[in-house]
Amino acid sequence: MKNILIGLMFAFCFLVAQAGTTSGTIQYIDIRQSDGLIYFMINGVNAGRPACAVMPYWMLGNINNNTPTVKQQLALLMQAAATGKMVNITGKGICGLWSDGEDVNDVQLVM
């Protein structure tokens, strides 16, 4: 039993370590009418992304894109796009919103 728990803890740490990162300027932001999906691309290099994230874009949101956090993150992305400022993006390590792009966990505007 102890070996199983150790194995599960190791697997969890490995999954958490697979969250992607990138830094750069906004290339584009897309918000689809059909399903409300928000996705964007950064002029930068993506690193450490999960295997499911085969496309270079990032997915922003959750089941309800009207949450304060999604609005705040979108506002930061729009501010960065309008001013040419860089952003740092950290992913969740999953492709839950769309099958080929990593979900965003953290958006940081670089001042």
PDB file of C-alpha atoms in Angstrom:
ATOM      1  CA  MET A   1       0.000   0.000   0.000  1.00  0.00           C
ATOM      2  CA  LYS A   2       2.829   2.367   0.873  1.00  0.00           C
ATOM      3  CA  ASN A   3       4.446   1.759  -2.536  1.00  0.00           C
ATOM      4  CA  ILE A   4       1.165   2.579  -4.284  1.00  0.00           C
ATOM      5  CA  LEU A   5       0.868   5.871  -2.391  1.00  0.00           C
ATOM      6  CA  ILE A   6       4.460   6.798  -3.201  1.00  0.00           C
ATOM      7  CA  GLY A   7       3.816   5.987  -6.859  1.00  0.00           C
ATOM      8  CA  LEU A   8       0.675   8.117  -6.932  1.00  0.00           C
ATOM      9  CA  MET A   9       2.484  11.029  -5.303  1.00  0.00           C
ATOM     10  CA  PHE A  10       5.294  10.753  -7.875  1.00  0.00           C
ATOM     11  CA  ALA A  11       2.771  10.642 -10.736  1.00  0.00           C
ATOM     12  CA  PHE A  12       0.966  13.702  -9.374  1.00  0.00           C
ATOM     13  CA  CYS A  13       4.227  15.645  -9.112  1.00  0.00           C
ATOM     14  CA  PHE A  14       5.086  14.646 -12.688  1.00  0.00           C
ATOM     15  CA  LEU A  15       1.703  15.869 -13.945  1.00  0.00           C
ATOM     16  CA  VAL A  16       2.005  19.175 -12.120  1.00  0.00           C
ATOM     17  CA  ALA A  17       5.491  19.642 -13.562  1.00  0.00           C
ATOM     18  CA  GLN A  18       4.047  19.385 -17.088  1.00  0.00           C
ATOM     19  CA  ALA A  19       2.357  22.783 -16.928  1.00  0.00           C
ATOM     20  CA  GLY A  20       3.577  24.951 -19.782  1.00  0.00           C
ATOM     21  CA  THR A  21       4.993  28.452 -19.717  1.00  0.00           C
ATOM     22  CA  THR A  22       5.680  31.221 -22.204  1.00  0.00           C
ATOM     23  CA  SER A  23       6.645  34.880 -22.253  1.00  0.00           C
ATOM     24  CA  GLY A  24       6.225  37.441 -24.994  1.00  0.00           C
ATOM     25  CA  THR A  25       3.865  39.875 -26.643  1.00  0.00           C
ATOM     26  CA  ILE A  26       0.324  39.093 -27.775  1.00  0.00           C
ATOM     27  CA  GLN A  27       0.089  37.855 -31.358  1.00  0.00           C
ATOM     28  CA  TYR A  28      -3.713  37.591 -31.341  1.00  0.00           C
ATOM     29  CA  ILE A  29      -6.754  37.098 -29.105  1.00  0.00           C
ATOM     30  CA  ASP A  30      -9.788  35.224 -30.429  1.00  0.00           C
ATOM     31  CA  ILE A  31     -13.222  34.992 -28.790  1.00  0.00           C
ATOM     32  CA  ARG A  32     -15.669  32.713 -30.572  1.00  0.00           C
ATOM     33  CA  GLN A  33     -19.373  33.495 -30.685  1.00  0.00           C
ATOM     34  CA  SER A  34     -20.385  29.859 -31.158  1.00  0.00           C
ATOM     35  CA  ASP A  35     -19.177  28.637 -27.770  1.00  0.00           C
ATOM     36  CA  GLY A  36     -17.543  31.618 -26.040  1.00  0.00           C
ATOM     37  CA  LEU A  37     -14.100  30.025 -26.162  1.00  0.00           C
ATOM     38  CA  ILE A  38     -11.271  32.509 -25.604  1.00  0.00           C
ATOM     39  CA  TYR A  39      -7.881  31.622 -26.982  1.00  0.00           C
ATOM     40  CA  PHE A  40      -4.743  33.558 -27.814  1.00  0.00           C
ATOM     41  CA  MET A  41      -1.217  33.207 -29.072  1.00  0.00           C
ATOM     42  CA  ILE A  42       2.007  34.728 -27.766  1.00  0.00           C
ATOM     43  CA  ASN A  43       5.035  35.838 -29.800  1.00  0.00           C
ATOM     44  CA  GLY A  44       7.352  33.686 -27.725  1.00  0.00           C
ATOM     45  CA  VAL A  45       8.492  30.131 -27.139  1.00  0.00           C
ATOM     46  CA  ASN A  46       6.184  27.681 -25.362  1.00  0.00           C
ATOM     47  CA  ALA A  47       7.975  25.374 -22.936  1.00  0.00           C
ATOM     48  CA  GLY A  48       7.007  22.404 -20.778  1.00  0.00           C
ATOM     49  CA  ARG A  49       3.532  21.956 -22.208  1.00  0.00           C
ATOM     50  CA  PRO A  50       1.549  18.725 -21.838  1.00  0.00           C
ATOM     51  CA  ALA A  51       1.450  16.300 -24.771  1.00  0.00           C
ATOM     52  CA  CYS A  52      -2.133  17.282 -25.610  1.00  0.00           C
ATOM     53  CA  ALA A  53      -1.111  20.895 -26.385  1.00  0.00           C
ATOM     54  CA  VAL A  54      -0.010  20.311 -29.969  1.00  0.00           C
ATOM     55  CA  MET A  55      -1.101  23.777 -31.143  1.00  0.00           C
ATOM     56  CA  PRO A  56       0.752  26.940 -30.042  1.00  0.00           C
ATOM     57  CA  TYR A  57      -2.307  28.771 -28.716  1.00  0.00           C
ATOM     58  CA  TRP A  58      -3.494  28.994 -25.115  1.00  0.00           C
ATOM     59  CA  MET A  59      -7.065  28.570 -23.856  1.00  0.00           C
ATOM     60  CA  LEU A  60      -8.508  31.012 -21.348  1.00  0.00           C
ATOM     61  CA  GLY A  61     -11.611  30.471 -19.290  1.00  0.00           C
ATOM     62  CA  ASN A  62     -13.693  27.789 -17.702  1.00  0.00           C
ATOM     63  CA  ILE A  63     -17.236  26.495 -18.064  1.00  0.00           C
ATOM     64  CA  ASN A  64     -18.564  29.969 -17.239  1.00  0.00           C
ATOM     65  CA  ASN A  65     -16.412  32.638 -18.914  1.00  0.00           C
ATOM     66  CA  ASN A  66     -18.233  35.332 -16.933  1.00  0.00           C
ATOM     67  CA  THR A  67     -16.241  34.719 -13.765  1.00  0.00           C
ATOM     68  CA  PRO A  68     -14.297  37.685 -12.361  1.00  0.00           C
ATOM     69  CA  THR A  69     -10.987  35.876 -12.830  1.00  0.00           C
ATOM     70  CA  VAL A  70     -11.566  35.177 -16.537  1.00  0.00           C
ATOM     71  CA  LYS A  71     -12.569  38.808 -17.066  1.00  0.00           C
ATOM     72  CA  GLN A  72      -9.471  40.028 -15.222  1.00  0.00           C
ATOM     73  CA  GLN A  73      -7.152  37.752 -17.174  1.00  0.00           C
ATOM     74  CA  LEU A  74      -8.725  38.805 -20.489  1.00  0.00           C
ATOM     75  CA  ALA A  75      -8.359  42.456 -19.462  1.00  0.00           C
ATOM     76  CA  LEU A  76      -4.638  41.933 -18.794  1.00  0.00           C
ATOM     77  CA  LEU A  77      -4.214  40.280 -22.193  1.00  0.00           C
ATOM     78  CA  MET A  78      -6.055  43.120 -23.915  1.00  0.00           C
ATOM     79  CA  GLN A  79      -3.974  45.719 -22.067  1.00  0.00           C
ATOM     80  CA  ALA A  80      -0.790  43.925 -23.099  1.00  0.00           C
ATOM     81  CA  ALA A  81      -1.976  43.781 -26.718  1.00  0.00           C
ATOM     82  CA  ALA A  82      -2.891  47.473 -26.758  1.00  0.00           C
ATOM     83  CA  THR A  83       0.377  48.635 -25.203  1.00  0.00           C
ATOM     84  CA  GLY A  84       2.806  46.099 -26.662  1.00  0.00           C
ATOM     85  CA  LYS A  85       3.809  44.959 -23.167  1.00  0.00           C
ATOM     86  CA  MET A  86       5.006  41.442 -22.489  1.00  0.00           C
ATOM     87  CA  VAL A  87       3.058  38.821 -20.561  1.00  0.00           C
ATOM     88  CA  ASN A  88       4.141  35.691 -18.734  1.00  0.00           C
ATOM     89  CA  ILE A  89       1.728  32.784 -19.074  1.00  0.00           C
ATOM     90  CA  THR A  90       1.630  29.637 -16.940  1.00  0.00           C
ATOM     91  CA  GLY A  91      -0.651  26.779 -17.888  1.00  0.00           C
ATOM     92  CA  LYS A  92      -2.646  24.253 -15.910  1.00  0.00           C
ATOM     93  CA  GLY A  93      -0.997  21.262 -17.569  1.00  0.00           C
ATOM     94  CA  ILE A  94      -4.292  20.136 -19.143  1.00  0.00           C
ATOM     95  CA  CYS A  95      -6.270  20.663 -22.341  1.00  0.00           C
ATOM     96  CA  GLY A  96      -9.701  20.832 -20.748  1.00  0.00           C
ATOM     97  CA  LEU A  97     -11.279  23.683 -22.724  1.00  0.00           C
ATOM     98  CA  TRP A  98     -10.126  22.443 -26.130  1.00  0.00           C
ATOM     99  CA  SER A  99      -8.341  19.221 -27.017  1.00  0.00           C
ATOM    100  CA  ASP A 100      -5.168  20.703 -28.537  1.00  0.00           C
ATOM    101  CA  GLY A 101      -4.405  23.856 -26.503  1.00  0.00           C
ATOM    102  CA  GLU A 102      -3.327  24.179 -22.888  1.00  0.00           C
ATOM    103  CA  ASP A 103      -5.626  25.871 -20.375  1.00  0.00           C
ATOM    104  CA  VAL A 104      -4.219  29.012 -18.736  1.00  0.00           C
ATOM    105  CA  ASN A 105      -3.731  29.205 -14.997  1.00  0.00           C
ATOM    106  CA  ASP A 106      -1.813  32.471 -14.593  1.00  0.00           C
ATOM    107  CA  VAL A 107      -1.509  35.659 -16.663  1.00  0.00           C
ATOM    108  CA  GLN A 108       1.135  38.145 -15.573  1.00  0.00           C
ATOM    109  CA  LEU A 109       1.510  41.561 -17.201  1.00  0.00           C
ATOM    110  CA  VAL A 110       5.180  42.588 -17.277  1.00  0.00           C
ATOM    111  CA  MET A 111       5.508  46.284 -16.495  1.00  0.00           C
TER     112      MET A 111
END
